Amino acid sequence: MSTTEIDRQWTTRLRKRVAGKLPPEKLLPDTQPTYVSSWIYVFGVTTMAALGVVIASGCLLALRGPQWWHTSSVGHFVNSLHLWSVEIFFFAMVIHLWGKYFMAAWRGGRALTWMTGVVTFLTSIATAFTGYVSQSNFDSQWISTQAKDGINSTGAGAFWNVLNSGQMLMWHIVLLPIAAVALTALHVLLVRIKGVVPPFEKTTEVTQ
Amino acid sequence: MSSFGLLAAIWPLTTLGHYVSWHVIQISVANLIVIILMVVTFIVALFAPFPGRRRRKENP
Ligand code: HEM
């Protein structure tokens, strides 16, 4: 194979592109700029850690099923772990979002980082809502019958039926978590590619 | 009394929720507390000293 042929291979082109945009020292850096040493930068990774607990406890719930999480004390515990890690997930995500908003962290070609954050936020809300209707108790029955009118009034009810508990469960435990995790991965990779946004320049002249 | 019973006595979850109403705004006390906690955490995150951070000297 000639070198020009090798250069044209998609594997070669993709490797060169990835290595150019995200070399290992950028993906897993040794140090960060000094302005990153503030508590406000901790909330992105707190969100990620909470997401990890959400997924892990959700997998435990899936192993044993609703009878277990409704009736046994260990099941109740894992159910609570799942709920409270979700609470921490949203709590940290909102503080992260506020922080990035006031830093205008979309500056310097970081619009896609911001937008993947926005879409992850919306996806997470949909995941939480499908979770509420997947509890398989009176609460979830009540919530789904309240939600159906709202969803139906948008027209989405034609293919997305909140009263269909099987469909809601599949969205909650398959489609939406895959989307949320994939979007989070993309979001964090974009942060690594661009590096953390520098603070605003000082614009006011200091008079002596 | 079981520990659950005791907890339920201190913190009844079967009664109606408490709400704050202000003109058109109506929010449960639980949600309001969470929002206040988020705002407080945000402000603390901005001003609390970060461990290991070296203060910048006046003249380097
Ligand atoms: C699952 C939810 C999310 C996770 C796990 C997550 C995680 C992260 C992490 C680990 C970072 C880098 C460290 C940091 O600055 O905190 C980051 C940066 C960033 N996040 Fe998020 N995030 C999420 C949601 C959001 C949302 C909802 C927004 C805004 C709408 C957002 C906007 C940003 C921006 C603009 C940056 C780049 C900051 C910079 O360059 O300084 N993120 N995110």
XYZ file of C-alpha atoms and ligand atoms in Angstrom:
311
model
C 0.000 0.000 0.000
C 1.370 3.412 -0.918
C 1.648 6.142 1.696
C -0.965 8.247 -0.107
C -3.333 5.280 0.067
C -2.651 4.929 3.793
C -3.246 8.642 4.292
C -6.650 8.305 2.641
C -7.869 5.506 4.936
C -10.648 6.611 7.264
C -8.908 5.035 10.271
C -5.754 7.060 9.607
C -7.675 10.273 8.986
C -9.834 9.835 12.090
C -6.811 9.041 14.289
C -4.942 12.121 13.076
C -7.981 14.308 13.601
C -8.644 13.036 17.106
C -4.966 13.196 18.087
C -4.760 16.754 16.730
C -7.857 17.999 18.549
C -7.492 16.036 21.750
C -3.925 14.874 22.472
C -3.616 12.770 25.674
C -2.139 15.661 27.684
C -5.224 17.738 26.867
C -7.635 14.880 27.608
C -6.054 14.151 31.006
C -4.071 17.286 31.896
C -1.543 17.578 34.736
C -2.491 21.083 35.832
C -5.206 23.691 35.348
C -4.976 27.511 35.239
C -4.994 29.184 38.688
C -8.464 30.682 38.199
C -9.883 27.134 38.261
C -9.033 26.802 41.982
C -12.467 27.914 43.167
C -15.390 25.922 44.546
C -17.569 27.019 41.636
C -15.600 24.679 39.330
C -16.402 21.695 41.528
C -20.059 21.486 40.534
C -19.560 20.014 37.053
C -17.707 17.042 38.470
C -20.186 16.794 41.388
C -22.944 16.485 38.787
C -20.988 13.728 37.055
C -20.358 11.874 40.326
C -24.065 12.071 41.217
C -24.942 10.795 37.732
C -22.662 7.814 38.401
C -24.595 6.980 41.606
C -27.928 7.485 39.791
C -26.934 4.966 37.103
C -25.455 2.454 39.560
C -28.480 2.535 41.910
C -30.823 2.388 38.896
C -29.039 -0.778 37.729
C -29.551 -2.299 41.214
C -33.286 -1.454 41.021
C -33.451 -3.095 37.595
C -31.853 -6.288 38.956
C -34.639 -6.988 41.457
C -37.694 -5.125 40.161
C -40.644 -3.184 41.658
C -41.872 -5.801 44.177
C -38.440 -5.671 45.768
C -38.044 -1.887 45.859
C -41.579 -1.425 47.224
C -41.567 -4.066 49.942
C -38.088 -4.905 51.257
C -36.026 -2.599 53.449
C -32.932 -3.029 51.253
C -35.124 -2.269 48.257
C -36.405 0.887 49.957
C -32.835 1.872 50.687
C -31.686 1.464 47.069
C -34.815 3.290 45.894
C -33.954 6.171 48.231
C -30.342 6.122 47.062
C -31.643 6.499 43.510
C -33.995 9.378 44.401
C -31.512 11.299 46.544
C -28.648 10.971 44.051
C -31.042 12.465 41.492
C -31.708 15.347 43.912
C -27.957 15.972 44.271
C -27.522 15.615 40.496
C -30.026 18.400 39.753
C -28.903 20.541 42.695
C -25.280 20.446 41.488
C -26.246 20.824 37.819
C -28.228 24.000 38.474
C -25.373 25.583 40.469
C -22.971 24.524 37.675
C -25.309 26.149 35.143
C -25.569 29.390 37.148
C -21.791 29.491 37.475
C -21.258 29.032 33.734
C -23.962 31.594 32.977
C -22.319 34.335 35.048
C -18.874 33.430 33.643
C -20.370 33.602 30.124
C -18.547 30.307 29.629
C -19.794 30.060 26.028
C -17.126 32.599 24.988
C -14.201 31.664 22.752
C -15.872 29.055 20.569
C -17.471 27.222 23.479
C -21.053 27.576 22.217
C -21.304 23.838 21.599
C -20.195 23.131 25.184
C -22.996 25.381 26.455
C -25.548 23.909 24.048
C -24.690 20.290 24.917
C -25.179 21.381 28.548
C -28.608 22.810 27.722
C -29.670 19.639 25.893
C -28.329 17.454 28.720
C -30.379 19.519 31.180
C -33.566 19.042 29.127
C -32.851 15.319 28.638
C -32.304 14.934 32.395
C -35.671 16.579 33.110
C -37.373 14.143 30.714
C -35.541 11.271 32.413
C -36.738 12.429 35.835
C -40.339 12.829 34.634
C -40.421 9.335 33.085
C -38.951 8.104 36.377
C -41.855 9.572 38.355
C -44.340 7.690 36.166
C -42.289 4.460 36.395
C -42.524 4.079 40.171
C -45.393 1.593 39.792
C -47.466 2.910 42.703
C -50.447 5.239 43.233
C -48.156 8.242 43.009
C -47.044 7.316 39.493
C -50.664 6.607 38.478
C -51.711 10.027 39.739
C -48.795 11.820 38.041
C -49.356 10.099 34.680
C -53.078 10.861 34.599
C -52.296 14.504 35.428
C -49.520 14.639 32.810
C -51.465 13.062 29.952
C -53.661 16.095 29.309
C -50.674 18.374 29.089
C -48.777 16.027 26.783
C -51.868 15.364 24.644
C -52.508 19.082 24.221
C -49.095 19.357 22.528
C -49.872 16.534 20.104
C -46.925 14.470 21.325
C -49.380 12.086 22.990
C -49.881 10.417 19.597
C -46.580 8.587 19.937
C -45.533 9.322 23.508
C -48.175 8.030 25.875
C -47.549 8.738 29.564
C -50.268 6.234 30.515
C -48.286 3.465 28.789
C -46.165 2.380 31.725
C -44.115 -0.052 29.607
C -43.166 2.682 27.154
C -42.368 5.129 29.976
C -40.190 2.573 31.761
C -38.244 1.838 28.554
C -37.647 5.527 27.983
C -36.617 5.933 31.607
C -34.182 3.037 31.824
C -32.911 2.710 28.233
C -33.285 5.603 25.812
C -33.009 8.660 28.064
C -30.122 7.416 30.265
C -28.147 6.482 27.128
C -28.795 9.973 25.755
C -27.897 11.677 29.056
C -24.642 9.745 29.470
C -23.631 10.210 25.810
C -24.361 13.948 25.981
C -22.427 14.267 29.238
C -19.434 12.488 27.666
C -19.572 14.806 24.662
C -19.948 17.851 26.950
C -16.874 16.953 29.015
C -14.810 16.077 25.912
C -15.678 19.510 24.480
C -14.500 21.129 27.723
C -11.214 19.224 27.420
C -10.780 20.183 23.735
C -11.325 23.901 24.366
C -9.796 24.149 27.851
C -11.477 26.043 30.697
C -12.675 29.492 29.645
C -10.449 32.351 30.944
C -12.051 35.048 33.133
C -13.203 38.359 31.658
C -10.511 40.901 30.843
C -10.412 43.924 33.114
C -11.896 46.715 31.001
C -12.002 49.650 33.394
C -8.914 51.817 33.590
C -7.561 52.125 37.087
C -6.823 55.786 37.781
C -3.818 56.317 39.999
C -42.538 2.199 68.194
C -40.410 1.204 65.201
C -37.814 3.670 63.989
C -40.017 4.270 60.931
C -42.958 5.004 63.204
C -40.878 7.438 65.207
C -39.674 9.156 62.056
C -43.227 9.363 60.731
C -44.357 10.915 64.039
C -41.719 13.632 63.812
C -42.046 14.092 60.076
C -45.519 13.120 58.838
C -45.536 12.436 55.099
C -49.192 11.507 54.790
C -50.599 14.968 55.490
C -51.137 17.595 52.807
C -48.028 19.486 51.730
C -47.336 23.015 52.913
C -47.458 25.784 50.344
C -46.359 29.386 50.142
C -48.691 31.586 48.101
C -47.746 35.031 46.909
C -49.971 36.605 44.202
C -49.828 34.221 41.232
C -46.842 32.354 42.655
C -47.507 29.150 44.560
C -44.653 26.917 45.622
C -44.323 24.075 48.093
C -42.222 24.793 51.165
C -39.995 21.821 50.272
C -39.200 23.237 46.819
C -38.666 26.713 48.239
C -36.172 25.362 50.789
C -34.258 23.528 48.033
C -34.086 26.711 45.920
C -32.863 28.757 48.893
C -30.227 26.089 49.626
C -29.066 26.229 45.992
C -28.702 30.019 46.092
C -26.830 29.826 49.416
C -24.522 27.066 48.093
C -23.869 29.140 44.966
C -22.865 32.202 46.983
C -20.709 30.130 49.349
C -19.012 28.498 46.329
C -18.079 31.946 45.012
C -16.598 33.282 48.241
C -15.374 30.331 50.324
C -11.584 29.951 50.102
C -10.533 26.967 48.039
C -8.082 24.673 49.873
C -4.542 24.761 48.504
C -5.055 28.026 46.699
C -2.112 30.322 47.135
C -2.995 33.990 47.549
C -1.493 36.168 44.848
C 1.213 38.443 46.236
C 0.858 42.202 45.739
C 4.276 42.530 44.032
C 5.397 39.292 42.470
C -25.325 16.170 33.266
C -25.118 17.458 33.422
C -23.757 18.118 33.346
C -22.523 17.599 33.661
C -22.202 16.202 34.198
C -21.564 18.635 33.390
C -20.198 18.512 33.595
C -19.252 19.483 33.316
C -17.862 19.431 33.691
C -17.209 18.280 34.466
C -17.283 20.567 33.245
C -15.818 21.031 33.440
C -15.558 21.486 34.848
C -16.391 22.637 35.311
O -16.172 23.780 34.867
O -17.286 22.393 36.124
C -18.283 21.345 32.557
C -18.081 22.561 31.931
C -19.070 23.342 31.326
N -20.443 23.150 31.455
Fe -21.325 21.485 32.179
N -22.210 19.769 32.926
C -23.557 19.483 32.887
C -24.571 20.367 32.534
C -24.382 21.649 32.042
C -25.428 22.622 31.773
C -26.916 22.379 32.043
C -24.827 23.733 31.249
C -25.426 25.043 30.777
C -26.548 25.137 30.162
C -23.402 23.482 31.191
C -22.448 24.352 30.686
C -21.083 24.172 30.755
C -20.091 25.021 30.119
C -20.379 26.241 29.226
C -18.835 24.498 30.473
C -17.474 25.024 30.029
C -16.878 25.852 31.093
C -15.542 26.429 30.772
O -14.996 26.302 29.676
O -15.049 27.039 31.714
N -23.167 22.214 31.704
N -19.495 20.673 32.616
